[in-house]
CSV table of C-alpha atoms and ligand atoms in Angstrom, one decimal:
chain,number,residue,atom,x,y,z
A,870,MET,CA,79.1,117.1,82.9
A,871,ASN,CA,78.5,118.1,79.3
A,872,SER,CA,79.9,115.1,77.4
A,873,LYS,CA,79.6,116.8,74.1
A,874,LEU,CA,82.1,119.5,75.2
A,875,TYR,CA,84.5,117.2,77.0
A,876,GLY,CA,83.9,113.9,75.2
A,877,ASN,CA,83.1,110.5,76.5
A,878,LEU,CA,86.4,109.1,75.2
A,879,ILE,CA,89.6,110.9,74.8
A,880,PHE,CA,89.8,109.5,71.3
A,881,GLU,CA,86.7,111.5,70.3
A,882,LEU,CA,88.7,114.7,71.1
A,883,SER,CA,91.7,113.7,69.0
A,884,HIS,CA,92.9,115.9,66.2
A,885,GLU,CA,95.7,114.7,64.0
A,886,GLY,CA,98.9,116.5,64.7
A,887,ARG,CA,97.8,118.0,68.1
A,888,ARG,CA,100.4,117.8,70.8
A,889,GLY,CA,100.3,118.3,74.5
A,890,TYR,CA,104.0,117.8,75.1
A,891,SER,CA,107.4,118.6,73.8
A,892,LEU,CA,110.5,116.5,74.2
A,893,PRO,CA,113.9,118.0,74.9
A,894,LYS,CA,116.5,118.0,72.1
A,895,ASN,CA,118.0,114.6,71.5
A,896,GLU,CA,121.6,114.7,72.8
A,897,PHE,CA,122.2,111.0,72.7
A,898,GLY,CA,122.4,110.3,69.0
A,899,ARG,CA,120.3,108.0,67.1
A,900,TYR,CA,120.0,104.3,67.8
A,901,ASP,CA,117.8,102.5,65.3
A,902,ILE,CA,115.3,100.0,66.6
A,903,PRO,CA,115.7,96.7,64.8
A,904,ASP,CA,113.3,96.3,62.0
A,905,GLU,CA,111.5,93.2,63.3
A,906,LEU,CA,110.7,95.0,66.6
A,907,ARG,CA,109.1,98.0,64.9
A,908,ARG,CA,105.4,98.6,64.5
A,909,ARG,CA,104.0,98.1,61.1
A,910,GLU,CA,101.7,101.0,61.6
A,911,ASP,CA,101.7,103.9,64.0
A,912,ALA,CA,99.9,103.2,67.3
A,913,ALA,CA,96.4,104.6,67.3
A,914,LEU,CA,96.9,107.1,70.1
A,915,PRO,CA,94.7,110.1,70.8
A,916,GLU,CA,96.3,113.4,69.8
A,917,CYS,CA,95.2,116.3,72.1
A,918,ASP,CA,96.4,119.5,73.6
A,919,GLU,CA,97.2,119.5,77.3
A,920,MET,CA,94.1,121.5,78.5
A,921,THR,CA,91.8,119.1,76.7
A,922,VAL,CA,93.4,116.1,78.4
A,923,VAL,CA,93.2,117.8,81.8
A,924,ARG,CA,89.6,118.8,81.4
A,925,HIS,CA,88.6,115.4,80.0
A,926,TYR,CA,90.0,113.4,82.9
A,927,THR,CA,89.1,116.0,85.6
A,928,ASN,CA,85.4,116.0,84.5
A,929,HIS,CA,85.3,112.2,84.2
A,930,SER,CA,86.7,111.9,87.7
A,931,GLY,CA,83.5,113.7,88.9
A,932,ASN,CA,81.6,110.6,87.8
A,933,ASN,CA,83.3,108.5,90.4
A,934,PHE,CA,81.3,107.7,93.4
A,935,GLY,CA,83.1,106.9,96.6
A,936,VAL,CA,82.8,107.1,100.4
A,937,ASN,CA,84.1,110.7,100.2
A,938,ASN,CA,81.1,111.7,97.9
A,939,GLY,CA,78.2,110.1,99.6
A,940,PHE,CA,76.6,107.3,101.6
A,941,TYR,CA,77.8,103.9,100.4
A,942,PRO,CA,75.9,101.2,102.3
A,943,LEU,CA,77.4,98.3,100.3
A,944,GLY,CA,76.7,95.2,102.5
A,945,SER,CA,79.5,92.7,102.9
A,946,CYS,CA,82.1,95.2,101.8
A,947,THR,CA,82.4,97.5,104.8
A,948,MET,CA,82.8,100.7,102.8
A,949,LYS,CA,83.9,102.9,105.7
A,950,TYR,CA,85.4,106.3,106.0
A,951,ASN,CA,89.1,106.3,104.9
A,952,PRO,CA,90.7,109.2,106.8
A,953,LEU,CA,93.1,111.3,104.7
A,954,ILE,CA,95.8,111.0,107.2
A,955,ASN,CA,96.1,107.3,106.3
A,956,GLU,CA,96.8,108.3,102.7
A,957,GLU,CA,99.4,110.9,103.7
A,958,ILE,CA,101.2,108.3,105.8
A,959,ALA,CA,101.0,105.6,103.1
A,960,ALA,CA,102.4,108.1,100.6
A,961,MET,CA,105.3,109.3,102.7
A,962,PRO,CA,108.5,108.8,100.6
A,963,GLU,CA,110.2,107.2,103.7
A,964,PHE,CA,107.7,104.4,103.2
A,965,ALA,CA,106.6,104.6,99.5
A,966,CYS,CA,110.2,104.6,98.2
A,967,LEU,CA,111.4,101.6,100.1
A,968,HIS,CA,112.7,98.6,98.3
A,969,PRO,CA,111.7,95.2,99.7
A,970,LEU,CA,115.2,93.9,99.5
A,971,GLN,CA,117.0,96.7,101.2
A,972,PRO,CA,118.8,95.9,104.4
A,973,ALA,CA,116.6,95.8,107.5
A,974,SER,CA,119.0,98.2,109.2
A,975,THR,CA,118.0,100.9,106.7
A,976,CYS,CA,114.2,100.6,107.2
A,977,ARG,CA,113.7,100.2,110.9
A,978,GLY,CA,110.6,102.5,110.9
A,979,ALA,CA,108.8,100.4,108.3
A,980,ILE,CA,109.7,97.2,110.2
A,981,LYS,CA,108.4,98.8,113.4
A,982,ALA,CA,105.1,99.7,111.7
A,983,TYR,CA,104.9,96.1,110.3
A,984,ASP,CA,105.6,94.6,113.7
A,985,GLY,CA,103.2,97.0,115.4
A,986,LEU,CA,100.3,96.0,113.1
A,987,GLN,CA,101.0,92.3,113.6
A,988,LYS,CA,100.9,92.8,117.4
A,989,ALA,CA,97.8,95.0,117.2
A,990,LEU,CA,96.0,92.4,115.1
A,991,SER,CA,96.9,89.7,117.6
A,992,GLU,CA,95.6,91.7,120.5
A,993,ILE,CA,92.4,92.6,118.6
A,994,SER,CA,91.7,89.0,117.5
A,995,GLY,CA,93.1,87.0,120.4
A,996,LEU,CA,95.3,85.0,118.1
A,997,GLU,CA,99.0,84.4,118.6
A,998,ARG,CA,100.7,85.6,115.4
A,999,PHE,CA,99.9,87.1,112.1
A,1000,THR,CA,101.4,87.1,108.6
A,1001,LEU,CA,100.7,90.2,106.6
A,1002,ASN,CA,101.6,88.5,103.4
A,1003,PRO,CA,98.3,87.7,101.7
A,1004,PHE,CA,96.9,90.4,99.4
A,1005,ALA,CA,93.2,90.0,99.9
A,1006,GLY,CA,90.6,88.3,102.0
A,1007,ALA,CA,90.2,85.5,99.5
A,1008,HIS,CA,94.0,85.1,99.4
A,1009,GLY,CA,94.0,85.0,103.2
A,1010,GLU,CA,91.4,82.2,103.1
A,1011,LEU,CA,93.7,80.2,100.8
A,1012,THR,CA,96.7,80.8,103.0
A,1013,GLY,CA,94.7,79.8,106.1
A,1014,LEU,CA,93.6,76.6,104.5
A,1015,MET,CA,97.1,75.8,103.4
A,1016,ILE,CA,98.2,76.3,107.0
A,1017,ILE,CA,95.5,74.0,108.2
A,1018,ARG,CA,96.4,71.4,105.6
A,1019,SER,CA,100.1,71.6,106.6
A,1020,TYR,CA,99.1,71.1,110.2
A,1021,HIS,CA,97.2,67.9,109.4
A,1022,ILE,CA,99.9,66.6,107.1
A,1023,SER,CA,102.6,67.3,109.8
A,1024,ARG,CA,100.7,65.0,112.1
A,1025,GLY,CA,100.5,62.3,109.4
A,1026,ASP,CA,96.7,62.8,109.3
A,1027,THR,CA,96.4,62.8,105.5
A,1028,LYS,CA,92.8,61.7,104.9
A,1029,ARG,CA,91.4,65.1,106.0
A,1030,THR,CA,90.3,66.6,102.7
A,1031,LYS,CA,86.9,68.1,103.5
A,1032,VAL,CA,86.1,71.7,104.4
A,1033,ILE,CA,82.7,72.5,105.8
A,1034,VAL,CA,81.2,75.7,104.6
A,1035,PRO,CA,77.8,77.2,105.6
A,1036,ASP,CA,75.3,77.6,102.8
A,1037,SER,CA,75.2,81.4,103.6
A,1038,ALA,CA,79.0,81.7,103.1
A,1039,HIS,CA,80.6,84.2,100.8
A,1040,GLY,CA,81.5,82.6,97.5
A,1041,THR,CA,85.2,82.9,98.2
A,1042,ASN,CA,85.0,80.3,101.0
A,1043,PRO,CA,84.2,77.3,98.8
A,1044,ALA,CA,86.4,78.8,96.0
A,1045,SER,CA,89.4,79.0,98.3
A,1046,ALA,CA,88.8,75.4,99.6
A,1047,ALA,CA,88.7,74.2,96.0
A,1048,VAL,CA,91.8,76.1,95.0
A,1049,CYS,CA,93.6,74.5,98.0
A,1050,GLY,CA,92.6,71.1,96.6
A,1051,LEU,CA,90.1,70.4,99.4
A,1052,ASP,CA,86.5,69.2,99.0
A,1053,VAL,CA,83.7,71.5,99.9
A,1054,VAL,CA,80.8,70.2,102.1
A,1055,GLU,CA,77.9,72.5,102.7
A,1056,VAL,CA,76.2,72.8,106.1
A,1057,LYS,CA,72.7,74.2,106.1
A,1058,SER,CA,71.4,77.2,107.9
A,1059,THR,CA,68.4,77.1,110.2
A,1060,ALA,CA,65.3,79.2,109.4
A,1061,ASP,CA,66.8,81.8,111.8
A,1062,GLY,CA,69.7,82.1,109.4
A,1063,ILE,CA,72.5,80.6,111.5
A,1064,VAL,CA,74.5,77.4,111.1
A,1065,ASP,CA,72.3,74.3,111.8
A,1066,VAL,CA,74.1,72.5,114.5
A,1067,GLU,CA,72.1,69.3,113.9
A,1068,ASP,CA,73.0,69.3,110.3
A,1069,LEU,CA,76.7,69.9,111.2
A,1070,LYS,CA,76.7,66.9,113.5
A,1071,GLY,CA,76.0,64.5,110.6
A,1072,LEU,CA,78.9,66.0,108.6
A,1073,LEU,CA,81.7,65.6,111.1
A,1074,ASP,CA,84.2,62.7,110.9
A,1075,ASP,CA,87.9,62.1,110.6
A,1076,THR,CA,88.0,63.3,106.9
A,1077,VAL,CA,87.1,66.9,107.9
A,1078,ALA,CA,90.1,69.3,107.8
A,1079,ALA,CA,88.3,72.5,108.8
A,1080,MET,CA,85.1,74.3,109.4
A,1081,MET,CA,84.9,77.8,107.9
A,1082,MET,CA,82.7,80.4,109.6
A,1083,THR,CA,81.9,84.0,109.2
A,1084,ASN,CA,80.7,85.8,112.3
A,1085,PRO,CA,78.5,87.8,112.2
A,1086,ASN,CA,77.6,85.7,109.2
A,1087,THR,CA,76.7,87.1,105.7
A,1088,LEU,CA,73.1,87.8,106.9
A,1089,GLY,CA,74.5,90.1,109.5
A,1090,LEU,CA,73.5,87.6,112.3
A,1091,PHE,CA,75.6,86.7,115.3
A,1092,GLU,CA,76.4,83.0,115.2
A,1093,GLN,CA,75.4,82.1,118.8
A,1094,ASN,CA,76.5,78.5,118.8
A,1095,ILE,CA,80.2,79.0,118.1
A,1096,PRO,CA,81.5,77.5,121.4
A,1097,GLU,CA,79.4,74.4,120.8
A,1098,ILE,CA,80.4,74.2,117.2
A,1099,ALA,CA,84.1,74.7,118.0
A,1100,GLY,CA,83.9,72.0,120.6
A,1101,MET,CA,82.4,69.5,118.1
A,1102,VAL,CA,84.8,70.4,115.3
A,1103,HIS,CA,87.9,70.2,117.6
A,1104,GLU,CA,86.5,66.9,119.0
A,1105,CYS,CA,86.6,65.4,115.6
A,1106,GLY,CA,90.2,66.6,115.0
A,1107,ALA,CA,89.5,69.4,112.6
A,1108,LEU,CA,90.3,73.1,112.9
A,1109,MET,CA,88.1,76.2,113.0
A,1110,TYR,CA,88.7,78.9,110.4
A,1111,TYR,CA,87.3,82.4,110.9
A,1112,ASP,CA,86.5,84.5,107.8
A,1113,GLY,CA,87.2,87.9,109.3
A,1114,ALA,CA,85.5,90.0,106.6
A,1115,ASN,CA,82.9,90.9,109.2
A,1116,LEU,CA,85.2,91.7,112.0
A,1117,ASN,CA,84.0,95.3,112.1
A,1118,PRO,CA,81.1,94.9,114.5
A,1119,MET,CA,83.2,92.7,116.8
A,1120,LEU,CA,85.7,95.4,117.5
A,1121,GLY,CA,85.5,96.0,121.2
A,1122,ALA,CA,82.9,93.3,121.8
A,1123,CYS,CA,84.6,90.0,121.4
A,1124,ARG,CA,87.6,88.2,119.9
A,1125,PRO,CA,87.6,85.2,117.5
A,1126,GLY,CA,90.6,83.7,119.3
A,1127,ASP,CA,88.5,83.5,122.5
A,1128,MET,CA,85.7,81.8,120.7
A,1129,GLY,CA,87.7,78.8,119.7
A,1130,PHE,CA,88.9,79.8,116.2
A,1131,ASP,CA,92.4,78.5,115.3
A,1132,VAL,CA,93.1,80.4,112.1
A,1133,MET,CA,91.6,83.5,110.6
A,1134,HIS,CA,92.1,86.3,108.1
A,1135,ILE,CA,91.3,89.9,108.4
A,1136,ASN,CA,90.4,92.1,105.4
A,1137,LEU,CA,92.4,95.2,106.3
A,1138,HIS,CA,90.7,97.1,103.5
A,1139,LYS,CA,87.3,96.5,105.1
A,1140,THR,CA,87.7,96.6,108.9
A,1141,PHE,CA,90.7,98.9,109.0
A,1142,SER,CA,90.0,101.3,106.1
A,1143,THR,CA,91.6,101.5,102.7
A,1144,PRO,CA,89.6,102.8,99.7
A,1145,HIS,CA,88.8,99.6,97.9
A,1146,GLY,CA,86.1,100.2,95.4
A,1147,GLY,CA,86.5,98.3,92.1
A,1148,GLY,CA,88.3,95.3,93.5
A,1149,GLY,CA,91.3,96.6,95.3
A,1150,PRO,CA,93.8,97.3,96.8
A,1151,GLY,CA,93.6,95.0,99.8
A,1152,ASP,CA,95.5,93.0,102.3
A,1153,GLY,CA,94.4,89.8,104.1
A,1154,PRO,CA,96.6,89.1,107.1
A,1155,VAL,CA,96.2,85.6,108.5
A,1156,GLY,CA,96.5,84.9,112.2
A,1157,VAL,CA,97.0,81.6,114.0
A,1158,ARG,CA,96.6,80.4,117.5
A,1159,LYS,CA,99.5,79.4,119.7
A,1160,GLY,CA,101.0,76.2,118.4
A,1161,LEU,CA,100.4,76.8,114.7
A,1162,GLU,CA,103.0,79.6,114.2
A,1163,GLN,CA,105.4,77.3,112.4
A,1164,PHE,CA,103.0,76.8,109.6
A,1165,LEU,CA,102.7,80.5,108.7
A,1166,PRO,CA,104.2,81.4,105.2
A,1167,SER,CA,108.0,81.3,105.2
A,1168,ASP,CA,108.3,84.9,104.0
A,1169,ASN,CA,106.7,86.1,107.2
A,1170,PHE,CA,109.7,87.7,108.8
A,1171,VAL,CA,109.1,88.1,112.5
A,1172,CYS,CA,110.1,91.6,112.9
A,1173,ASP,CA,112.2,92.7,115.7
A,1174,ALA,CA,112.8,96.4,115.4
A,1175,THR,CA,115.8,96.3,117.7
A,1176,SER,CA,117.7,93.8,115.6
A,1177,SER,CA,119.0,94.5,112.1
A,1178,ASP,CA,118.1,91.0,110.9
A,1179,LYS,CA,114.9,89.6,109.5
A,1180,HIS,CA,114.2,86.3,111.0
A,1181,THR,CA,112.3,83.9,108.9
A,1182,VAL,CA,109.9,81.2,109.9
A,1183,ASP,CA,110.6,77.9,108.4
A,1184,SER,CA,107.6,76.8,106.5
A,1185,ASP,CA,106.9,75.5,103.0
A,1186,ILE,CA,103.9,77.7,102.3
A,1187,PHE,CA,104.6,80.6,99.9
A,1188,VAL,CA,101.7,82.9,99.1
A,1189,GLY,CA,103.4,86.1,97.8
A,1190,ALA,CA,106.7,87.8,97.4
A,1191,TYR,CA,108.0,90.1,100.1
A,1192,HIS,CA,105.7,91.5,102.8
A,1193,GLY,CA,102.2,92.0,101.6
A,1194,ASN,CA,100.5,95.2,100.4
A,1195,PHE,CA,102.6,97.6,102.5
A,1196,ALA,CA,100.6,100.7,101.8
A,1197,VAL,CA,97.4,99.0,103.0
A,1198,ILE,CA,99.3,97.8,106.0
A,1199,LEU,CA,100.3,101.3,106.8
A,1200,ARG,CA,96.8,102.6,106.4
A,1201,ALA,CA,95.4,100.0,108.7
A,1202,TYR,CA,98.0,100.7,111.4
A,1203,ALA,CA,97.4,104.4,111.1
A,1204,TYR,CA,93.6,103.8,111.5
A,1205,ILE,CA,94.2,101.6,114.6
A,1206,LEU,CA,96.6,104.1,116.2
A,1207,THR,CA,94.3,107.1,115.4
A,1208,LEU,CA,91.4,105.5,117.1
A,1209,GLY,CA,93.5,104.2,120.0
A,1210,ARG,CA,92.8,101.4,122.4
A,1211,GLU,CA,89.7,103.1,123.9
A,1212,ASN,CA,87.9,104.3,120.7
A,1213,ILE,CA,88.5,101.2,118.7
A,1214,LYS,CA,86.1,99.5,121.2
A,1215,ARG,CA,83.3,101.9,120.0
A,1216,VAL,CA,83.5,100.8,116.4
A,1217,GLY,CA,81.6,97.6,116.7
A,1218,PRO,CA,78.7,99.0,118.9
A,1219,LEU,CA,78.2,102.0,116.7
A,1220,ALA,CA,78.2,100.0,113.5
A,1221,VAL,CA,75.6,97.7,115.0
A,1222,LEU,CA,73.5,100.6,116.2
A,1223,ASN,CA,73.5,102.2,112.8
A,1224,ALA,CA,72.4,99.0,111.0
A,1225,ASN,CA,69.6,98.2,113.5
A,1226,TYR,CA,68.3,101.8,113.3
A,1227,ILE,CA,68.0,101.5,109.5
A,1228,LYS,CA,66.5,98.1,109.7
A,1229,GLU,CA,63.8,99.1,112.2
A,1230,SER,CA,63.0,102.3,110.3
A,1231,LEU,CA,62.3,100.5,107.1
A,1232,LYS,CA,60.9,97.1,107.9
A,1233,ASP,CA,57.3,98.2,107.5
A,1234,VAL,CA,57.9,98.9,103.8
A,1235,TYR,CA,60.8,96.5,103.0
A,1236,GLU,CA,60.4,92.8,103.6
A,1237,LEU,CA,62.6,91.6,106.5
A,1238,PRO,CA,62.9,87.8,106.2
A,1239,ILE,CA,64.7,87.4,109.5
A,1240,ASP,CA,63.4,89.8,112.0
A,1241,ALA,CA,66.0,89.6,114.7
A,1242,PRO,CA,68.6,92.1,116.1
A,1243,CYS,CA,71.3,92.3,113.4
A,1244,MET,CA,75.0,93.1,113.8
A,1245,HIS,CA,76.6,95.6,111.3
A,1246,GLU,CA,74.4,94.7,108.3
A,1247,PHE,CA,71.1,93.1,107.4
A,1248,VAL,CA,69.2,91.8,104.5
A,1249,PHE,CA,65.8,92.8,103.1
A,1250,ASP,CA,64.0,90.6,100.6
A,1251,GLY,CA,62.9,93.4,98.3
A,1252,LEU,CA,59.9,95.6,98.9
A,1253,ARG,CA,57.0,94.2,101.0
A,1254,ASP,CA,54.5,95.1,98.4
A,1255,LYS,CA,55.3,92.6,95.6
A,1256,SER,CA,52.3,93.5,93.5
A,1257,THR,CA,54.0,96.6,91.9
A,1258,GLY,CA,56.6,94.4,90.1
A,1259,VAL,CA,59.3,96.7,91.4
A,1260,THR,CA,62.4,94.6,92.1
A,1261,THR,CA,65.5,95.0,94.2
A,1262,MET,CA,67.4,95.9,91.1
A,1263,ASP,CA,64.9,98.8,90.4
A,1264,VAL,CA,65.3,100.1,94.0
A,1265,ALA,CA,69.1,100.0,93.7
A,1266,LYS,CA,69.0,101.8,90.4
A,1267,ARG,CA,66.6,104.5,91.7
A,1268,LEU,CA,68.9,105.2,94.6
A,1269,LEU,CA,71.5,106.4,92.2
A,1270,ASP,CA,69.1,109.2,91.1
A,1271,TYR,CA,69.0,110.4,94.7
A,1272,GLY,CA,72.8,110.4,95.0
A,1273,TYR,CA,73.2,107.2,97.0
A,1274,HIS,CA,75.4,104.2,96.2
A,1275,ALA,CA,73.2,101.1,96.0
A,1276,PRO,CA,73.4,98.5,98.7
A,1277,THR,CA,74.6,95.0,97.8
A,1278,ILE,CA,71.9,93.3,95.8
A,1279,TYR,CA,71.0,89.7,95.0
A,1280,PHE,CA,73.5,88.5,97.7
A,1281,PRO,CA,73.3,86.5,99.9
A,1282,LEU,CA,71.7,83.9,97.7
A,1283,LEU,CA,69.3,82.7,100.4
A,1284,PHE,CA,66.6,85.1,99.3
A,1285,HIS,CA,65.3,86.0,95.8
A,1286,GLU,CA,65.4,89.8,96.2
A,1287,SER,CA,68.3,90.3,98.6
A,1288,LEU,CA,69.1,93.9,99.4
A,1289,MET,CA,72.0,94.0,101.9
A,1290,ILE,CA,72.6,97.2,103.8
A,1291,GLU,CA,75.7,98.0,105.8
A,1292,PRO,CA,76.1,101.6,107.0
A,1293,ALA,CA,79.4,101.4,108.9
A,1294,GLU,CA,80.1,103.2,112.1
A,1295,ASN,CA,81.2,106.7,111.0
A,1296,GLU,CA,77.9,107.9,109.5
A,1297,SER,CA,76.0,110.7,111.2
A,1298,LYS,CA,72.3,110.3,112.2
A,1299,GLU,CA,71.4,113.0,109.6
A,1300,THR,CA,73.0,111.0,106.8
A,1301,ILE,CA,71.3,107.8,107.9
A,1302,ASP,CA,67.9,109.6,108.2
A,1303,GLY,CA,68.4,111.0,104.7
A,1304,PHE,CA,68.9,107.5,103.4
A,1305,ILE,CA,65.9,106.1,105.2
A,1306,ALA,CA,63.7,108.9,103.8
A,1307,VAL,CA,64.8,108.2,100.3
A,1308,MET,CA,64.3,104.4,100.7
A,1309,ARG,CA,60.7,105.2,101.9
A,1310,LYS,CA,60.2,107.6,99.0
A,1311,ILE,CA,61.2,104.9,96.5
A,1312,ALA,CA,58.7,102.5,98.2
A,1313,GLU,CA,56.0,105.2,97.7
A,1314,GLU,CA,57.0,105.7,94.1
A,1315,SER,CA,56.9,102.0,93.4
A,1316,VAL,CA,53.1,102.3,94.1
A,1317,ALA,CA,52.4,105.7,92.7
A,1318,CYS,CA,54.6,105.6,89.5
A,1319,PRO,CA,56.3,102.2,89.2
A,1320,GLU,CA,57.5,102.9,85.7
A,1321,GLU,CA,59.6,105.7,87.0
A,1322,VAL,CA,61.4,103.3,89.3
A,1323,LYS,CA,61.6,100.4,86.8
A,1324,SER,CA,63.4,102.6,84.2
A,1325,ALA,CA,65.8,104.3,86.7
A,1326,PRO,CA,68.4,105.7,86.8
A,1327,HIS,CA,67.4,108.9,84.9
A,1328,GLY,CA,70.0,111.3,86.2
A,1329,THR,CA,73.3,109.4,85.7
A,1330,PRO,CA,75.6,109.7,82.6
A,1331,ILE,CA,74.6,106.2,81.6
A,1332,GLY,CA,71.0,104.9,82.1
A,1333,ARG,CA,69.8,101.4,82.7
A,1334,VAL,CA,72.3,98.9,81.2
A,1335,ASP,CA,71.5,95.4,79.9
A,1336,ASP,CA,73.4,93.5,82.6
A,1337,VAL,CA,73.5,90.3,80.6
A,1338,LEU,CA,74.8,91.9,77.5
A,1339,ALA,CA,77.3,94.0,79.5
A,1340,ALA,CA,78.6,90.9,81.2
A,1341,LYS,CA,78.6,88.5,78.3
A,1342,HIS,CA,79.7,90.9,75.5
A,1343,PRO,CA,81.6,93.7,77.2
A,1344,VAL,CA,82.9,96.3,74.9
A,1345,VAL,CA,86.1,97.3,76.6
A,1346,THR,CA,88.2,98.5,73.6
A,1347,TYR,CA,87.6,101.4,71.3
A,1348,LYS,CA,88.0,100.9,67.5
A,1349,VAL,CA,89.6,104.0,66.1
A,1350,LEU,CA,88.0,104.7,62.7
A,1351,LYS,CA,90.2,106.4,60.2
A,1352,SER,CA,87.5,109.1,59.6
A,1353,GLU,CA,87.5,109.9,63.4
A,1354,LYS,CA,91.2,110.4,63.4
A,1355,ALA,CA,91.1,113.1,60.8
B,1338,PLP,C1,84.8,90.5,101.1
B,1338,PLP,C2,84.6,89.1,101.7
B,1338,PLP,C3,85.5,88.1,101.4
B,1338,PLP,C4,86.6,88.2,100.4
B,1338,PLP,O1,87.5,89.2,100.7
B,1338,PLP,P1,88.3,90.0,99.5
B,1338,PLP,O2,89.2,90.8,100.3
B,1338,PLP,O3,87.3,90.7,98.6
B,1338,PLP,O4,89.1,88.9,98.7
B,1338,PLP,C5,85.3,86.9,102.0
B,1338,PLP,N1,84.3,86.7,102.9
B,1338,PLP,C6,83.4,87.6,103.2
B,1338,PLP,C7,82.3,87.3,104.1
B,1338,PLP,C8,83.5,88.9,102.6
B,1338,PLP,O5,82.6,89.8,102.9
């Protein structure tokens, strides 16, 4: 895009007195705004003609990168294909124009979809009942921990204030526990990257409320000792919480409920497709095993499409008004129904195959700290050849020059140069081969012309930014200078 022609900021295209609209003639008379409510000065708004505005935003939209533009192997985020039919369904006025307080008898279809998703999630996860209320994975974690706390309190077991979290856990796990007023206790990982059962043994006592686990964990490794861990945790009276952010590779292979988990969340925007770049939108349904239903948030109406009433569960947990992020709920349900019972079973195996194929194709040039079969994602610890000084950051930036979104970098924290790759199940072999070829090319460049890689990206509208400055002193407002307005 030629930024001189179309401008980086709409303000730079402003000309005093230019208008892109006209208002109809005032037929209502004049009602003065009280003096104390008036601006002292005119708002500094850009003044542009309509075509300039349309071109400015249309051209800028071309700078967006999403799953629909290219390969987006962002580990831990499951950036999978979001079929357009989901968008069409979520945008249907019959759904989009509903009011959350309108009588149930007037929105039977919506209630049926809501109910259908709850049942589908129960079947997929092996848990008894879901609330669709929480708005994100992290929100689901908080909800789940509140449920667990209510469960212990209901039994008069009030000294359980600790939550055990693996050292490989996503940062939201300890954060949610802390927000819930619980104390975080870290359990170590073994050299193979899974929870250290011996270390766990020493942490379990009657002050533990729950153990949080992600499976496959954030290294993309299947936690093989879950039955043993669940046995130990239940033995000491605590509950098992499953962080379902990595449910994708499990689809069709196994169910958290069958492994001994009591409470879990699912990130609908990850496993069941919703475009969620830039932090949203999301939904984090929470499921519980049989016997814990009464602790679900009270706004969780148990839908019965044949009745006109919404029945509410009696609980004192409140995590959000109304019924969750309904458009995300619809997309997830559409995704599940589109795949159907048979095809949903192929999601997990395909995601796992794609990740292992990339891992095996690149491990001779990128350092693979844990050389084991992975699930849907895996972690490299930078390039194997450390002598070039080319870092994971440089590789990530260079990928942008080749039209690929960077993988997740510097997470998980267990390695210094983490480069976490997750291809998802819908990518073709050609796409994946193209990515592998570029990753190999960057490895070659880092020997032949390291400066080229270290100063990347070269072809993007903005080059290498100073991360620290951008984070500590972000400039997110634009000062309109008088001279520019003229
Ligand atoms: C994404 C993620 C979360 C947090 O989910 P949000 O929907 O982003 O709040 C928690 N745990 C893991 C392992 C994740 O990948």
